[in-house]
């Protein structure tokens, strides 16, 4: 049986998924986001996360978006939160506002500077040093009686551009766990072994929390090359070959993107991976077709 047939027949073993969105900056994008949320909801994601723009630039929009998800949908929203360009009090104030809006899950990050990915991070004079400092700060902060945020953090199967070596990197991820992180979500990658080797290193270094693969759904290959260059993620030659000549053919690129993502998830599933986090870029169709290729059906249809 090929992998596609296996996926379709094994709906009961279908994976757990979560989706990342970004906060919209125009009325048109706002409509697209809520349409995507509505179309992806029946896939019963574990959670849906909303990013926090570089330098905290989307703070208000992130807050509005996660609050609306918490209040108007059955979904479990996770708000991204960074240390950039803000004092400790300001960042903790945002965390408190998230809690008051009904948000119970944070994706806790150091973040990228206001100038964007690739620029050097500068700690704000009154701010948190890095993600470990922020996790600890939130855990110590008296948000509300009995309040405990679920916390996810970022990790990097090909190392972060600021990394000085594997040992230090894994020790730093372990420090995130020790400070109170519940789960790590990876940067995107395209080779299963990249994730599996990283998982092995992390487990050997005492990281026991779940490490959920982050799966990129970017059909604009030019854009993907730009982001991958900035965050130093490797794009294998076979991926270049697949997209070659599709510059003027967005429909073909979308089909390639969904199939590449599904194939990667299948290969990881075969190694026992059961949870996947999709970088949706607010595009429901791509995330939906990838889920379908993995055998996931809308909740109402699986009964
Ligand atoms: P940290 O983990 O604090 O540090 C980054 C890296 O620097 C570490 O992995 C380690 O290699 C090195 N390092 C730092 N301090 C030490 C130390 N003391 N000892 C040893 N090594 C150290 N960016 C946004 O602006 N908004 C978002 O919403 C957002 N969401 C993201 C979601 C995911 C799942 C991922 C993977 C990334 C996301 N990013 C986001 C990008 C992220 O902000 C950048 O990668 C940023 O440069 C690092 O953030 P971090 O929390 O991983 O930083």
CSV table of C-alpha atoms and ligand atoms in Angstrom, one decimal:
chain,number,residue,atom,x,y,z
A,1,UNK,CA,0.0,0.0,0.0
A,2,UNK,CA,1.4,3.4,-0.8
A,3,UNK,CA,1.7,6.1,1.8
A,4,UNK,CA,-1.3,8.1,0.5
A,5,UNK,CA,-3.6,5.0,0.6
A,6,UNK,CA,-2.3,4.2,4.1
A,7,UNK,CA,-3.1,7.7,5.3
A,8,UNK,CA,-6.7,7.6,3.9
A,9,UNK,CA,-7.4,4.3,5.5
A,10,UNK,CA,-5.9,5.2,8.8
A,11,UNK,CA,-8.1,8.2,9.7
A,12,UNK,CA,-8.3,7.0,13.3
A,13,UNK,CA,-4.5,7.2,13.6
A,14,UNK,CA,-4.5,10.6,12.0
A,15,UNK,CA,-2.0,13.1,13.5
A,16,UNK,CA,-2.7,15.9,15.9
A,17,UNK,CA,-2.2,19.3,14.3
A,18,UNK,CA,-1.9,22.9,15.3
A,19,UNK,CA,-1.9,26.0,13.0
A,20,UNK,CA,0.1,29.2,13.1
A,21,UNK,CA,-1.5,32.5,11.8
A,22,UNK,CA,-0.2,36.0,11.6
A,23,UNK,CA,-2.3,39.0,12.7
A,24,UNK,CA,-3.9,40.8,9.7
A,25,UNK,CA,-2.9,44.4,8.8
A,26,UNK,CA,-5.8,45.3,6.4
A,27,UNK,CA,-9.5,44.7,6.1
A,28,UNK,CA,-8.9,42.3,3.2
A,29,UNK,CA,-6.3,40.3,5.2
A,30,UNK,CA,-8.6,40.3,8.2
A,31,UNK,CA,-11.4,38.7,6.1
A,32,UNK,CA,-8.9,36.1,4.8
A,33,UNK,CA,-7.7,35.2,8.4
A,34,UNK,CA,-11.2,34.7,9.7
A,35,UNK,CA,-12.2,32.6,6.7
A,36,UNK,CA,-9.1,30.5,7.3
A,37,UNK,CA,-9.9,30.1,11.0
A,38,UNK,CA,-13.4,29.0,10.1
A,39,UNK,CA,-12.3,26.5,7.4
A,40,UNK,CA,-9.5,25.0,9.6
A,41,UNK,CA,-11.6,24.8,12.8
A,42,UNK,CA,-13.2,21.5,11.9
A,43,UNK,CA,-9.8,19.9,11.8
A,44,UNK,CA,-9.9,20.2,15.6
A,45,UNK,CA,-6.4,21.6,16.1
A,46,UNK,CA,-4.7,21.2,19.5
A,47,UNK,CA,-4.2,24.9,19.4
A,48,UNK,CA,-3.9,27.8,17.0
A,49,UNK,CA,-1.1,30.3,17.5
A,50,UNK,CA,-0.9,34.0,16.5
A,51,UNK,CA,2.5,35.6,15.8
A,52,UNK,CA,3.9,38.7,17.4
A,53,UNK,CA,5.5,40.9,14.7
A,54,UNK,CA,9.3,41.7,14.8
A,55,UNK,CA,10.0,44.2,17.5
A,56,UNK,CA,6.5,43.7,19.0
A,57,UNK,CA,5.2,45.7,16.0
A,58,UNK,CA,1.9,43.8,15.9
A,59,UNK,CA,1.2,43.9,19.6
A,60,UNK,CA,-2.3,45.3,19.4
A,61,UNK,CA,-3.3,43.2,16.4
A,62,UNK,CA,-2.0,40.1,18.0
A,63,UNK,CA,-3.9,40.9,21.2
A,64,UNK,CA,-7.1,41.6,19.2
A,65,UNK,CA,-6.8,38.4,17.1
A,66,UNK,CA,-6.1,36.0,20.0
A,67,UNK,CA,-8.8,37.6,22.1
A,68,UNK,CA,-11.4,37.1,19.3
A,69,UNK,CA,-10.3,33.5,18.8
A,70,UNK,CA,-10.7,32.9,22.6
A,71,UNK,CA,-14.1,34.6,22.8
A,72,UNK,CA,-15.8,33.7,19.5
A,73,UNK,CA,-14.5,30.3,18.5
A,74,UNK,CA,-14.1,26.9,20.2
A,75,UNK,CA,-10.4,26.9,19.5
A,76,UNK,CA,-7.5,27.1,22.0
A,77,UNK,CA,-5.5,30.1,21.0
A,78,UNK,CA,-1.8,30.5,21.8
A,79,UNK,CA,-0.4,34.1,21.7
A,80,UNK,CA,3.3,34.6,20.7
A,81,UNK,CA,5.1,37.0,23.0
A,82,UNK,CA,8.6,38.4,22.6
A,83,UNK,CA,11.1,40.3,24.7
A,84,UNK,CA,12.0,42.9,22.0
A,85,UNK,CA,11.8,46.7,22.5
A,86,UNK,CA,9.9,46.5,25.8
A,87,UNK,CA,10.5,46.6,29.5
A,88,UNK,CA,9.8,43.6,31.7
A,89,UNK,CA,6.7,45.4,33.1
A,90,UNK,CA,5.4,46.1,29.6
A,91,UNK,CA,5.9,42.5,28.5
A,92,UNK,CA,4.3,41.1,31.7
A,93,UNK,CA,1.4,43.5,31.2
A,94,UNK,CA,0.8,42.1,27.8
A,95,UNK,CA,0.8,38.6,29.3
A,96,UNK,CA,-1.7,39.7,31.9
A,97,UNK,CA,-3.9,41.2,29.2
A,98,UNK,CA,-3.8,37.9,27.3
A,99,UNK,CA,-4.9,36.0,30.4
A,100,UNK,CA,-7.7,38.4,31.0
A,101,UNK,CA,-8.9,37.9,27.4
A,102,UNK,CA,-9.2,34.2,28.1
A,103,UNK,CA,-5.8,33.1,26.5
A,104,UNK,CA,-4.1,30.3,28.4
A,105,UNK,CA,-1.2,29.4,26.1
A,106,UNK,CA,1.8,31.5,25.2
A,107,UNK,CA,4.6,30.9,22.6
A,108,UNK,CA,7.4,32.5,24.5
A,109,UNK,CA,10.3,33.9,22.4
A,110,UNK,CA,13.2,36.3,22.6
A,111,UNK,CA,12.1,37.5,19.2
A,112,UNK,CA,13.6,39.3,16.2
A,113,UNK,CA,14.6,42.9,16.4
A,114,UNK,CA,12.4,45.6,14.9
A,115,UNK,CA,14.6,45.7,11.8
A,116,UNK,CA,13.6,42.0,11.2
A,117,UNK,CA,15.2,38.6,11.0
A,118,UNK,CA,18.9,38.7,10.6
A,119,UNK,CA,19.5,41.9,12.5
A,120,UNK,CA,21.3,41.6,15.9
A,121,UNK,CA,19.1,41.3,19.0
A,122,UNK,CA,19.7,44.0,21.6
A,123,UNK,CA,18.3,43.5,25.0
A,124,UNK,CA,16.1,46.5,26.1
A,125,UNK,CA,17.7,48.3,29.1
A,126,UNK,CA,14.8,47.3,31.3
A,127,UNK,CA,13.8,44.2,29.4
A,128,UNK,CA,14.2,40.4,29.4
A,129,UNK,CA,17.6,39.0,28.2
A,130,UNK,CA,16.3,36.1,26.2
A,131,UNK,CA,13.5,33.5,26.1
A,132,UNK,CA,14.7,31.7,29.2
A,133,UNK,CA,14.6,34.9,31.2
A,134,UNK,CA,11.1,35.6,29.8
A,135,UNK,CA,9.8,32.1,30.6
A,136,UNK,CA,11.1,32.4,34.2
A,137,UNK,CA,9.7,36.0,34.5
A,138,UNK,CA,6.2,34.8,33.4
A,139,UNK,CA,6.3,31.8,35.8
A,140,UNK,CA,7.3,34.1,38.7
A,141,UNK,CA,4.8,36.8,37.8
A,142,UNK,CA,1.5,36.9,39.8
A,143,UNK,CA,-0.9,37.0,36.8
A,144,UNK,CA,-4.0,36.0,38.6
A,145,UNK,CA,-4.8,33.6,41.5
A,146,UNK,CA,-3.8,30.1,40.5
A,147,UNK,CA,-3.0,31.2,36.9
A,148,UNK,CA,-0.6,29.0,35.0
A,149,UNK,CA,0.0,29.6,31.3
A,150,UNK,CA,0.8,26.6,29.1
A,151,UNK,CA,4.1,27.7,27.4
A,152,UNK,CA,5.6,26.7,24.1
A,153,UNK,CA,9.0,27.8,22.9
A,154,UNK,CA,11.1,27.8,19.7
A,155,UNK,CA,13.9,25.4,18.8
A,156,UNK,CA,16.2,25.0,15.8
A,157,UNK,CA,17.0,21.6,14.2
A,158,UNK,CA,19.7,23.3,12.1
A,159,UNK,CA,20.8,25.6,14.9
A,160,UNK,CA,19.9,29.3,15.3
A,161,UNK,CA,22.1,31.8,13.5
A,162,UNK,CA,23.2,33.1,16.9
A,163,UNK,CA,24.2,29.6,18.0
A,164,UNK,CA,27.8,28.9,19.0
A,165,UNK,CA,27.6,25.1,18.9
A,166,UNK,CA,25.3,22.1,19.5
A,167,UNK,CA,26.2,21.5,23.1
A,168,UNK,CA,25.4,25.1,24.1
A,169,UNK,CA,22.2,25.1,22.0
A,170,UNK,CA,20.8,21.9,23.5
A,171,UNK,CA,21.8,23.1,27.0
A,172,UNK,CA,19.9,26.3,26.2
A,173,UNK,CA,16.8,24.4,25.1
A,174,UNK,CA,17.0,22.4,28.3
A,175,UNK,CA,17.2,25.7,30.2
A,176,UNK,CA,13.9,26.7,28.6
A,177,UNK,CA,12.4,23.5,29.8
A,178,UNK,CA,13.8,24.0,33.3
A,179,UNK,CA,12.5,27.5,33.4
A,180,UNK,CA,9.0,26.2,32.8
A,181,UNK,CA,8.4,25.5,29.1
A,182,UNK,CA,5.9,22.7,28.3
A,183,UNK,CA,6.7,22.1,24.6
A,184,UNK,CA,9.1,23.2,21.8
A,185,UNK,CA,8.1,23.9,18.2
A,186,UNK,CA,10.8,23.6,15.6
A,187,UNK,CA,11.9,26.1,12.9
A,188,UNK,CA,10.9,24.7,9.5
A,189,UNK,CA,13.0,22.1,7.8
A,190,UNK,CA,12.6,19.8,4.8
A,191,UNK,CA,14.5,16.6,5.5
A,192,UNK,CA,13.1,14.2,8.0
A,193,UNK,CA,16.6,13.3,9.3
A,194,UNK,CA,17.2,17.0,10.2
A,195,UNK,CA,14.4,16.7,12.8
A,196,UNK,CA,15.1,13.1,13.9
A,197,UNK,CA,18.8,13.9,14.5
A,198,UNK,CA,17.9,17.0,16.4
A,199,UNK,CA,15.4,15.0,18.5
A,200,UNK,CA,18.1,12.5,19.3
A,201,UNK,CA,20.5,15.3,20.4
A,202,UNK,CA,17.8,17.0,22.5
A,203,UNK,CA,16.8,13.7,24.3
A,204,UNK,CA,20.5,12.9,24.9
A,205,UNK,CA,20.8,16.4,26.4
A,206,UNK,CA,17.9,15.9,28.9
A,207,UNK,CA,15.2,17.6,26.9
A,208,UNK,CA,12.1,15.6,27.7
A,209,UNK,CA,9.3,18.0,26.6
A,210,UNK,CA,7.5,17.3,23.3
A,211,UNK,CA,9.3,18.7,20.3
A,212,UNK,CA,6.7,19.4,17.6
A,213,UNK,CA,7.9,19.7,14.0
A,214,UNK,CA,7.1,23.0,12.4
A,215,UNK,CA,6.0,22.5,8.8
A,216,UNK,CA,6.2,25.3,6.4
A,217,UNK,CA,3.4,25.9,3.9
A,218,UNK,CA,4.9,28.6,1.7
A,219,UNK,CA,4.1,28.2,-2.0
A,220,UNK,CA,6.1,31.3,-2.9
A,221,UNK,CA,9.5,29.7,-3.4
A,222,UNK,CA,11.2,33.0,-3.9
A,223,UNK,CA,9.8,34.2,-0.6
A,224,UNK,CA,10.8,30.9,1.0
A,225,UNK,CA,14.4,31.2,-0.2
A,226,UNK,CA,14.5,34.7,1.3
A,227,UNK,CA,13.3,33.6,4.7
A,228,UNK,CA,15.4,30.4,4.7
A,229,UNK,CA,18.5,32.6,3.9
A,230,UNK,CA,17.7,34.9,6.9
A,231,UNK,CA,17.1,32.1,9.4
A,232,UNK,CA,19.8,29.8,7.9
A,233,UNK,CA,17.4,26.9,7.1
A,234,UNK,CA,18.7,24.6,4.4
A,235,UNK,CA,16.6,24.2,1.2
A,236,UNK,CA,17.6,20.9,-0.4
A,237,UNK,CA,18.4,20.8,-4.1
A,238,UNK,CA,15.4,18.5,-4.8
A,239,UNK,CA,13.2,21.3,-3.5
A,240,UNK,CA,14.8,23.8,-5.9
A,241,UNK,CA,14.3,21.3,-8.7
A,242,UNK,CA,10.6,20.8,-7.9
A,243,UNK,CA,9.8,24.5,-8.0
A,244,UNK,CA,12.0,25.3,-10.9
A,245,UNK,CA,10.0,26.9,-13.8
A,246,UNK,CA,6.9,27.4,-11.7
A,247,UNK,CA,7.4,31.2,-11.1
A,248,UNK,CA,4.3,32.1,-13.1
A,249,UNK,CA,2.2,29.1,-12.1
A,250,UNK,CA,0.9,29.6,-8.5
A,251,UNK,CA,-1.6,26.7,-8.7
A,252,UNK,CA,1.2,24.2,-9.5
A,253,UNK,CA,3.3,25.7,-6.7
A,254,UNK,CA,0.5,25.2,-4.2
A,255,UNK,CA,0.1,21.5,-5.2
A,256,UNK,CA,3.8,21.0,-4.8
A,257,UNK,CA,3.8,22.7,-1.4
A,258,UNK,CA,1.0,20.6,0.0
A,259,UNK,CA,2.5,17.4,-1.4
A,260,UNK,CA,6.0,18.2,0.0
A,261,UNK,CA,4.6,19.0,3.4
A,262,UNK,CA,2.4,15.8,3.5
A,263,UNK,CA,5.3,13.6,2.3
A,264,UNK,CA,7.5,15.1,5.1
A,265,UNK,CA,4.8,14.4,7.7
A,266,UNK,CA,4.3,10.9,6.4
A,267,UNK,CA,8.0,10.1,6.7
A,268,UNK,CA,8.0,11.6,10.3
A,269,UNK,CA,4.8,9.6,11.2
A,270,UNK,CA,6.6,6.4,10.1
A,271,UNK,CA,9.2,7.3,12.8
A,272,UNK,CA,6.5,7.8,15.5
A,273,UNK,CA,5.9,11.5,15.2
A,274,UNK,CA,2.2,12.2,15.9
A,275,UNK,CA,2.0,16.1,16.2
A,276,UNK,CA,2.6,18.7,13.6
A,277,UNK,CA,2.5,22.5,13.7
A,278,UNK,CA,1.7,24.1,10.4
A,279,UNK,CA,3.0,27.6,9.4
A,280,UNK,CA,-0.2,28.4,7.4
A,281,UNK,CA,0.6,32.0,6.4
A,282,UNK,CA,-3.2,32.4,6.8
A,283,UNK,CA,-3.9,30.2,3.8
A,284,UNK,CA,-6.6,27.7,4.6
A,285,UNK,CA,-6.5,25.7,1.4
A,286,UNK,CA,-2.9,24.6,1.7
A,287,UNK,CA,-3.3,23.6,5.3
A,288,UNK,CA,-6.5,21.8,4.6
A,289,UNK,CA,-5.2,19.8,1.7
A,290,UNK,CA,-2.1,18.8,3.7
A,291,UNK,CA,-4.3,17.6,6.6
A,292,UNK,CA,-6.4,15.7,4.1
A,293,UNK,CA,-3.3,14.1,2.6
A,294,UNK,CA,-2.5,13.0,6.2
A,295,UNK,CA,-5.8,11.3,6.6
A,296,UNK,CA,-7.3,14.0,8.8
A,297,UNK,CA,-11.0,14.7,8.3
A,298,UNK,CA,-13.2,17.4,9.6
A,299,UNK,CA,-14.4,16.4,13.0
A,300,UNK,CA,-18.1,16.1,12.1
A,301,UNK,CA,-17.2,13.6,9.4
A,302,UNK,CA,-14.9,11.3,11.4
A,303,UNK,CA,-17.6,10.0,13.8
B,1,LIG,P1,16.4,32.3,22.2
B,1,LIG,O1,16.0,30.9,22.3
B,1,LIG,O2,16.3,33.1,23.4
B,1,LIG,O3,17.8,32.5,21.5
B,1,LIG,C1,18.0,32.2,20.2
B,1,LIG,C2,19.2,31.4,20.0
B,1,LIG,O4,20.4,32.1,20.4
B,1,LIG,C3,19.2,30.1,20.8
B,1,LIG,O5,18.6,29.0,20.1
B,1,LIG,C4,20.7,29.9,21.0
B,1,LIG,O6,21.3,29.3,19.9
B,1,LIG,C5,21.3,31.3,21.1
B,1,LIG,N1,21.3,31.7,22.5
B,1,LIG,C6,20.7,32.8,23.0
B,1,LIG,N2,21.1,33.0,24.3
B,1,LIG,C7,21.9,32.0,24.6
B,1,LIG,C8,22.6,31.6,25.8
B,1,LIG,N3,22.5,32.3,26.9
B,1,LIG,N4,23.4,30.5,25.8
B,1,LIG,C9,23.5,29.8,24.6
B,1,LIG,N5,22.9,30.1,23.5
B,1,LIG,C10,22.1,31.2,23.5
B,1,LIG,N6,9.7,35.9,15.9
B,1,LIG,C11,8.9,37.0,16.2
B,1,LIG,O7,9.4,38.1,16.2
B,1,LIG,N7,7.6,36.8,16.4
B,1,LIG,C12,7.0,35.6,16.5
B,1,LIG,O8,5.8,35.5,16.7
B,1,LIG,C13,7.8,34.5,16.2
B,1,LIG,N8,7.3,33.2,16.3
B,1,LIG,C14,8.2,32.1,16.2
B,1,LIG,C15,7.7,30.8,16.3
B,1,LIG,C16,8.5,29.7,16.2
B,1,LIG,C17,8.0,28.3,16.4
B,1,LIG,C18,9.9,29.9,15.8
B,1,LIG,C19,10.8,28.7,15.6
B,1,LIG,C20,10.4,31.1,15.7
B,1,LIG,C21,9.6,32.3,15.9
B,1,LIG,N9,10.0,33.6,15.7
B,1,LIG,C22,9.2,34.7,16.0
B,1,LIG,C23,11.5,33.8,15.4
B,1,LIG,C24,12.3,34.0,16.7
B,1,LIG,O9,11.9,35.2,17.3
B,1,LIG,C25,13.7,34.2,16.2
B,1,LIG,O10,14.3,33.0,15.8
B,1,LIG,C26,14.6,34.8,17.3
B,1,LIG,O11,15.9,35.2,16.6
B,1,LIG,C27,15.0,33.9,18.4
B,1,LIG,O12,14.0,33.7,19.3
B,1,LIG,P2,14.1,32.5,20.4
B,1,LIG,O13,13.0,32.6,21.3
B,1,LIG,O14,14.3,31.3,19.7
B,1,LIG,O15,15.4,33.0,21.1
